[in-house]
Coordinates of N, CA, C and O in Angstrom, one line a residue:
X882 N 14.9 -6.5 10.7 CA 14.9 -7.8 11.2 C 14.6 -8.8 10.1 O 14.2 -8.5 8.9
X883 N 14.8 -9.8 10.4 CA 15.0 -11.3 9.1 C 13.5 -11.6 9.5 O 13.0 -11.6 10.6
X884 N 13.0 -11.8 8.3 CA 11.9 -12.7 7.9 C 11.7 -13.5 7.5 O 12.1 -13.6 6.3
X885 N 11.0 -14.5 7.9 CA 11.0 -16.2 7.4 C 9.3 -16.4 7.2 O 8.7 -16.0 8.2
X886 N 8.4 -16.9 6.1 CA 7.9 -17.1 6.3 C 6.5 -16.0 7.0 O 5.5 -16.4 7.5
X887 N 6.9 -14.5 6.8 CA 6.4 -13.9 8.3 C 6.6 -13.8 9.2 O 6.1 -12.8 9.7
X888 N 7.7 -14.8 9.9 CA 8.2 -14.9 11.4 C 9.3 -14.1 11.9 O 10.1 -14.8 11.2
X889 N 9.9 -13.4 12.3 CA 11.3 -13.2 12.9 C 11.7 -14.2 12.7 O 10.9 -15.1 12.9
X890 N 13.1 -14.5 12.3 CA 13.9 -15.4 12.9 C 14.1 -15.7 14.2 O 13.7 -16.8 14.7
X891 N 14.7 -14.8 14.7 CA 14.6 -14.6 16.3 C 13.8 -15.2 17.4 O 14.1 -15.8 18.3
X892 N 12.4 -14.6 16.8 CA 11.3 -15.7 17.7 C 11.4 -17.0 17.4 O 11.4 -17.7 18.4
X893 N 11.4 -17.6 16.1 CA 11.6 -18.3 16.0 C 12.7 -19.4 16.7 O 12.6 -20.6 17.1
X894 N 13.5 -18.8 16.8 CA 14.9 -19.4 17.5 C 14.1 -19.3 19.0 O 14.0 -20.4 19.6
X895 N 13.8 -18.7 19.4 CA 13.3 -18.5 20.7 C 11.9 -20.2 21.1 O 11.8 -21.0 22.0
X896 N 11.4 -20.1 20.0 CA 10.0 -21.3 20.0 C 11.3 -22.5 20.0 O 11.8 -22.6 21.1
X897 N 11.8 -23.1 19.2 CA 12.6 -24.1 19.2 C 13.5 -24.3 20.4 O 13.6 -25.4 21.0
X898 N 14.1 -23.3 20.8 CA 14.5 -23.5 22.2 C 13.7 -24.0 23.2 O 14.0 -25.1 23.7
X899 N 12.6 -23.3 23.5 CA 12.3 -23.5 24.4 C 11.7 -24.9 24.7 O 11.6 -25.4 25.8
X900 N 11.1 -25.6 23.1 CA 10.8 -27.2 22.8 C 12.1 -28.3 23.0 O 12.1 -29.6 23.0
X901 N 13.2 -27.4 23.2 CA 14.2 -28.4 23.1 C 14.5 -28.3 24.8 O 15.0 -29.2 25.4
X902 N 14.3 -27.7 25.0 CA 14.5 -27.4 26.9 C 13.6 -28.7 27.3 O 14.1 -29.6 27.9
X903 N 12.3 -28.8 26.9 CA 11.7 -29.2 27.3 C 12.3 -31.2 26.8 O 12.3 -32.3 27.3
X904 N 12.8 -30.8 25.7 CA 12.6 -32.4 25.4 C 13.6 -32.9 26.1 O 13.6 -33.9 26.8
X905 N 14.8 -32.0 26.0 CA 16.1 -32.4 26.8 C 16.3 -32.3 28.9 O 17.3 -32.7 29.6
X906 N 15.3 -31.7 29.3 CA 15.5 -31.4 30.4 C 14.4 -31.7 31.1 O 14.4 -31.7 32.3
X907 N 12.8 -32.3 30.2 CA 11.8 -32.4 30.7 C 10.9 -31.1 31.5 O 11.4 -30.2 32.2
X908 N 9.4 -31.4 31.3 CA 8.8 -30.4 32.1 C 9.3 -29.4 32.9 O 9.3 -28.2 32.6
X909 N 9.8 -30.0 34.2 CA 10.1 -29.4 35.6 C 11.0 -28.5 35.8 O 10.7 -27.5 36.4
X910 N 12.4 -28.9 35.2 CA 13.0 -28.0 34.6 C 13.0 -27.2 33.6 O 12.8 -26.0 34.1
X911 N 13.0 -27.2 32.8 CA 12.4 -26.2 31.6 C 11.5 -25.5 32.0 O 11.3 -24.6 31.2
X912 N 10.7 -25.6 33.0 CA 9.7 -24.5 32.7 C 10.2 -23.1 34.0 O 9.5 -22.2 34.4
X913 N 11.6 -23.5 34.3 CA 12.5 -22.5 35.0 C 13.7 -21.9 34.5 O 14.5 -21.2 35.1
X914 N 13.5 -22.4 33.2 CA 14.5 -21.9 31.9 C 13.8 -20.7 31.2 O 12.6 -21.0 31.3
X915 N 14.0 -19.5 30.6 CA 12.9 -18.2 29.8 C 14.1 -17.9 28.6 O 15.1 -17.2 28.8
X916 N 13.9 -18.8 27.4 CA 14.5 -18.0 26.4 C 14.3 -16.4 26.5 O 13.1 -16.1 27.0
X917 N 14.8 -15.7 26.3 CA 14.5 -14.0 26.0 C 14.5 -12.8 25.0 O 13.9 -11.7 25.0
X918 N 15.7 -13.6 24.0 CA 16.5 -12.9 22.9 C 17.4 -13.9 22.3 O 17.8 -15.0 22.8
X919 N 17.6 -13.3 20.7 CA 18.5 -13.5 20.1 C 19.4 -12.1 19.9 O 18.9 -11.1 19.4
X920 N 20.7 -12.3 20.3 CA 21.4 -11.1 19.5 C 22.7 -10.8 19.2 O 23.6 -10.6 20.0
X921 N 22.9 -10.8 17.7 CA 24.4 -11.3 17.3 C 24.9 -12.4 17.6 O 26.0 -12.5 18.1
X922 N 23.9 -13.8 17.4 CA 24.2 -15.0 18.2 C 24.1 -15.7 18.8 O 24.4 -16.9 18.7
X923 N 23.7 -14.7 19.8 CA 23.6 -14.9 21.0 C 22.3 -15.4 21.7 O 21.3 -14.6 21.5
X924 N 21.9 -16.6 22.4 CA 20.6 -16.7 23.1 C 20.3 -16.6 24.1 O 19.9 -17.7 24.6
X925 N 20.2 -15.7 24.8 CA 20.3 -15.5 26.5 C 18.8 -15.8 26.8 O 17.7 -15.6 26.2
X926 N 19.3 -16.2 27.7 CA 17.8 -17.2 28.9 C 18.3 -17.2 30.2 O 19.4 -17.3 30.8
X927 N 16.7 -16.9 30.7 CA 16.8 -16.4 32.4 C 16.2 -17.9 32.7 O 15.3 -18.5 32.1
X928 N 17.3 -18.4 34.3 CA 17.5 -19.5 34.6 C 16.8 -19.1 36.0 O 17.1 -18.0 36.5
X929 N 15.9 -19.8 36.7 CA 15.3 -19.7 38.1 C 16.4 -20.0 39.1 O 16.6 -19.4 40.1
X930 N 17.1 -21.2 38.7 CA 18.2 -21.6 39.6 C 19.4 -22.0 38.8 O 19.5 -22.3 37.6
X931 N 20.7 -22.0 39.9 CA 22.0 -22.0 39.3 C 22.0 -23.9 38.8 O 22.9 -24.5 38.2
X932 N 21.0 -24.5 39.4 CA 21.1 -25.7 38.7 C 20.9 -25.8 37.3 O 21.6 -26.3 36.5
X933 N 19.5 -25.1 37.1 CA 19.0 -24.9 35.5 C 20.1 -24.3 35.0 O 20.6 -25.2 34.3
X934 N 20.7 -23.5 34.9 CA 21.7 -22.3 34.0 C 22.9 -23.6 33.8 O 23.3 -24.0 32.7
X935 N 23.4 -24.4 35.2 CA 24.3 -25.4 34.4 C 24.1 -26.9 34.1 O 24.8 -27.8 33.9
X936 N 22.8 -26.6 34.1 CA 22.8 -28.0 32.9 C 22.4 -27.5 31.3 O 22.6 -28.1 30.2
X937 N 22.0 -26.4 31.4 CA 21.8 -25.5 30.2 C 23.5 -25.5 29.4 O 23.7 -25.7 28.2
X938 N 24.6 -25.0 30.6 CA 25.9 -25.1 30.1 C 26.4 -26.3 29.4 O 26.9 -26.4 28.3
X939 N 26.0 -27.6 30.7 CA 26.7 -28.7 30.2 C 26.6 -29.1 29.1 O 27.5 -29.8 28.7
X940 N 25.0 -29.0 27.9 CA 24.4 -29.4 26.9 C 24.3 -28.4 26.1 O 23.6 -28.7 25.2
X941 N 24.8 -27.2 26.2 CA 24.8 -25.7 25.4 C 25.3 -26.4 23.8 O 24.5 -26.0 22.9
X942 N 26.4 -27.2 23.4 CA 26.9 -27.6 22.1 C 25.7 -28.6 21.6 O 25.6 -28.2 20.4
X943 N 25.0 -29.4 21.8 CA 24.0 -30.1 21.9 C 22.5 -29.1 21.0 O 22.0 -29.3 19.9
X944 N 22.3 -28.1 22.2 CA 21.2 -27.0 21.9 C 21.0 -26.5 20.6 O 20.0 -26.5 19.9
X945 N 22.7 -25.8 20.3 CA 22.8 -24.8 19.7 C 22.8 -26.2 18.1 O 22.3 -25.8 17.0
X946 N 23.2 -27.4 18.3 CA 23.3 -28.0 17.2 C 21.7 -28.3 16.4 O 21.4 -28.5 15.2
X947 N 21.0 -28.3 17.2 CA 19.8 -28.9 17.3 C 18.8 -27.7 16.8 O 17.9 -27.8 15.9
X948 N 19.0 -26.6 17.4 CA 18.3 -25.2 17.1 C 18.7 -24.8 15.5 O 18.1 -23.9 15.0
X949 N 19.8 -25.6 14.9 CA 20.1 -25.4 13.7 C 19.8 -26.2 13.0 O 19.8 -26.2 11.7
X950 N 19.5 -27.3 13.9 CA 18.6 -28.7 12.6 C 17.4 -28.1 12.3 O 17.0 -28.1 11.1
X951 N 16.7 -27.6 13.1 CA 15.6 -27.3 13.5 C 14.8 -26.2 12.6 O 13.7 -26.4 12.1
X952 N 15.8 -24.6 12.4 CA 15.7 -24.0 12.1 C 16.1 -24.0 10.5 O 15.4 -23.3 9.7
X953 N 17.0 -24.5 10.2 CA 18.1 -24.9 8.8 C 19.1 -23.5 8.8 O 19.7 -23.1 7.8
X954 N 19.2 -22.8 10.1 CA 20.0 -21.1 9.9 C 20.7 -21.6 11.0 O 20.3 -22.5 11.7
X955 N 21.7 -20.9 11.2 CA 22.8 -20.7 12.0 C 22.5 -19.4 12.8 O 23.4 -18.5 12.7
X956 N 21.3 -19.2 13.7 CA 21.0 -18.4 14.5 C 21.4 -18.6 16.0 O 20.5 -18.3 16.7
X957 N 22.0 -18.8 16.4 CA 22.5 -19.1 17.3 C 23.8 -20.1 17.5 O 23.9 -21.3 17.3
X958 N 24.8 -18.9 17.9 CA 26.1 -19.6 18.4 C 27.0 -19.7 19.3 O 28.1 -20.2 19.4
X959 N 26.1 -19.2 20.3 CA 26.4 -19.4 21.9 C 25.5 -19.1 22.9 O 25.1 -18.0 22.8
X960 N 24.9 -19.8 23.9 CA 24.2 -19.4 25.0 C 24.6 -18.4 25.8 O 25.9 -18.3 25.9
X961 N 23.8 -17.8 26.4 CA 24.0 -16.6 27.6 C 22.9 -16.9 28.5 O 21.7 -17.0 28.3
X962 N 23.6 -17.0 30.0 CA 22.5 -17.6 30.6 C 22.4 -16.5 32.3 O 23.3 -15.7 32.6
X963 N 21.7 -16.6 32.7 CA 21.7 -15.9 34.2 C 20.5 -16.0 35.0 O 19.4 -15.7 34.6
X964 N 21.1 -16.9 36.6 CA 20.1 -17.0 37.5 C 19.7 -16.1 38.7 O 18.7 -16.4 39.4

């Protein structure tokens, strides 16, 4: 596994997500969003409802740009989502 600092990358990508859930979707929502994983890319998050998973879609290009400001890595290049 990649080390940053001490950190996984991974988790890390996971912490930033779930800050950007919150900034972009506020409290209420986001706290029915669960990053879970990074793998090969990929960031799958369990959605409470099929509303959360598609506003997650609609703003997925958004996320993934932001998660890389954030980060300065290209850890993530597509969401994976399921309610």
């Amino acid at each position: 596994c990649d080390l940053e600092h001490g950190v996984r990358v991974d988790v890390l990508a996971l912490d930033v997500a779930q800050k950007l859930f919150v900034e972009f979707f506020g409290h209420d929502i986001a706290k029915t969003m669960k990053p879970l994983y990074v793998k090969r890319g990929v960031l799958t998050v369990s959605c409470m409802s099929s509303v959360a998973a598609q506003e997650l879609k609609l703003r997925e290009k958004e996320i993934i740009k932001k998660i890389k400001e954030r980060t300065g890595k290209s850890l993530v290049e597509r969401l994976r989502f399921f309610a």
